[in-house]
Amino acid sequence: HRADAITTTPGGVVVALEIERSIKTGKRYRSILSHHLAALERGDYSLVIYTSPSEITARAVRGLVTSINQVIVGGRETTVTPEMLSKFKFLTYSELIEGSTK
């Protein structure tokens, strides 16, 4: 899996951007989360932002991703911790745009 985009904020933070127009299965999010956690561990980027067209979609994606307790990272089963999930943000398109202009 690769992020939909990788960008750098004006402050120098490298961000993986996932554009979620529709909701995937929990199994698919588990796989994607594994890849993102491995990339975060390697230092490929520091933050993952999921952005969706509506608050309903953003909430559903956040609920699915944050409900995942175990993933495989680097070939080993890993418990997903709140610290790991703190590197994930779930925003609507509007929130993302508004945040970029502040």
C-alpha atoms as one frame of an Amber mdcrd trajectory, in Angstrom:
protein
   0.000   0.000   0.000   1.081   3.539  -0.738  -0.580   6.695   0.492  -2.631
   8.680  -2.013  -0.144  11.529  -1.561   2.882  12.483   0.495   3.335  16.162
   1.256   5.397  18.407   3.500   3.827  21.139   5.604   5.351  24.627   5.661
   6.749  23.656   9.075   8.606  20.707   7.543   6.364  17.850   8.733   6.095
  15.051   6.176   2.478  13.849   5.941   0.847  10.862   4.238  -2.550  11.822
   2.863  -5.360   9.295   2.353  -8.399  10.493   0.422 -11.425   8.463   1.495
 -14.402   9.017  -0.783 -16.000   5.785   0.391 -15.592   3.438   3.323 -13.477
   0.295   2.918 -13.810  -2.950   4.857 -12.260  -3.367   8.287  -9.931  -6.005
   6.825  -8.656  -3.517   4.235  -8.098  -0.830   6.886  -6.156  -3.342   8.992
  -3.793  -3.911   6.063  -3.453  -0.190   5.343  -2.851   0.571   9.031  -0.062
  -2.028   9.090   1.658  -0.343   6.172   1.299   3.135   7.663   2.626   2.030
  11.055   5.665   0.449   9.391   6.276   3.644   7.364   5.911   5.785  10.501
   8.361   3.506  12.301  10.873   3.876   9.440  10.453   7.647   9.523   9.044
   7.888   5.991   6.533  10.417   7.341   5.374  11.694  10.738   1.610  11.942
  10.351  -1.225  10.278   8.412  -4.281  12.333   7.501  -7.439  10.638   6.285
  -9.671  13.168   4.544 -13.251  12.555   3.481 -15.988  14.548   1.733 -18.367
  14.443   4.709 -18.315  14.280   8.483 -20.273  11.012   8.307 -17.566   9.354
   6.197 -14.751  10.840   8.285 -16.364   9.520  11.501 -16.937   6.072   9.993
 -13.330   5.822   8.783 -12.034   7.028  12.178 -14.237   4.445  13.919 -12.993
   1.600  11.756  -9.306   2.527  11.974  -9.317   3.221  15.711 -11.182  -0.023
  16.465  -8.280  -2.106  15.136  -6.386  -3.641  18.072  -3.793  -5.868  16.415
  -1.817  -5.592  13.166   1.268  -7.117  11.644   4.153  -4.609  11.475   7.515
  -5.752  10.185   6.458  -9.398  10.305   5.404  -9.333  13.959   1.999  -9.030
  15.566   1.704  -5.639  17.207  -0.858  -4.184  19.580  -2.126  -0.846  18.301
  -1.671   1.722  21.081  -3.215   5.159  21.598   0.282   6.604  21.038   0.405
   4.992  17.583  -3.076   6.258  16.747  -2.123   9.786  17.825  -0.244  10.018
  14.511  -3.526   9.655  12.573  -5.987  12.495  11.916  -9.456  12.168  10.375
 -10.741  15.320   8.687 -13.326  16.390   6.164 -12.104  18.040   2.980 -13.292
  21.386   4.392 -11.415  20.904   7.673  -8.251  20.019   5.778  -8.493  23.121
   3.588  -9.376  25.387   6.511  -6.445  24.006   8.504  -4.042  24.657   5.657
  -4.986  28.323   5.522  -4.432  28.964   9.256
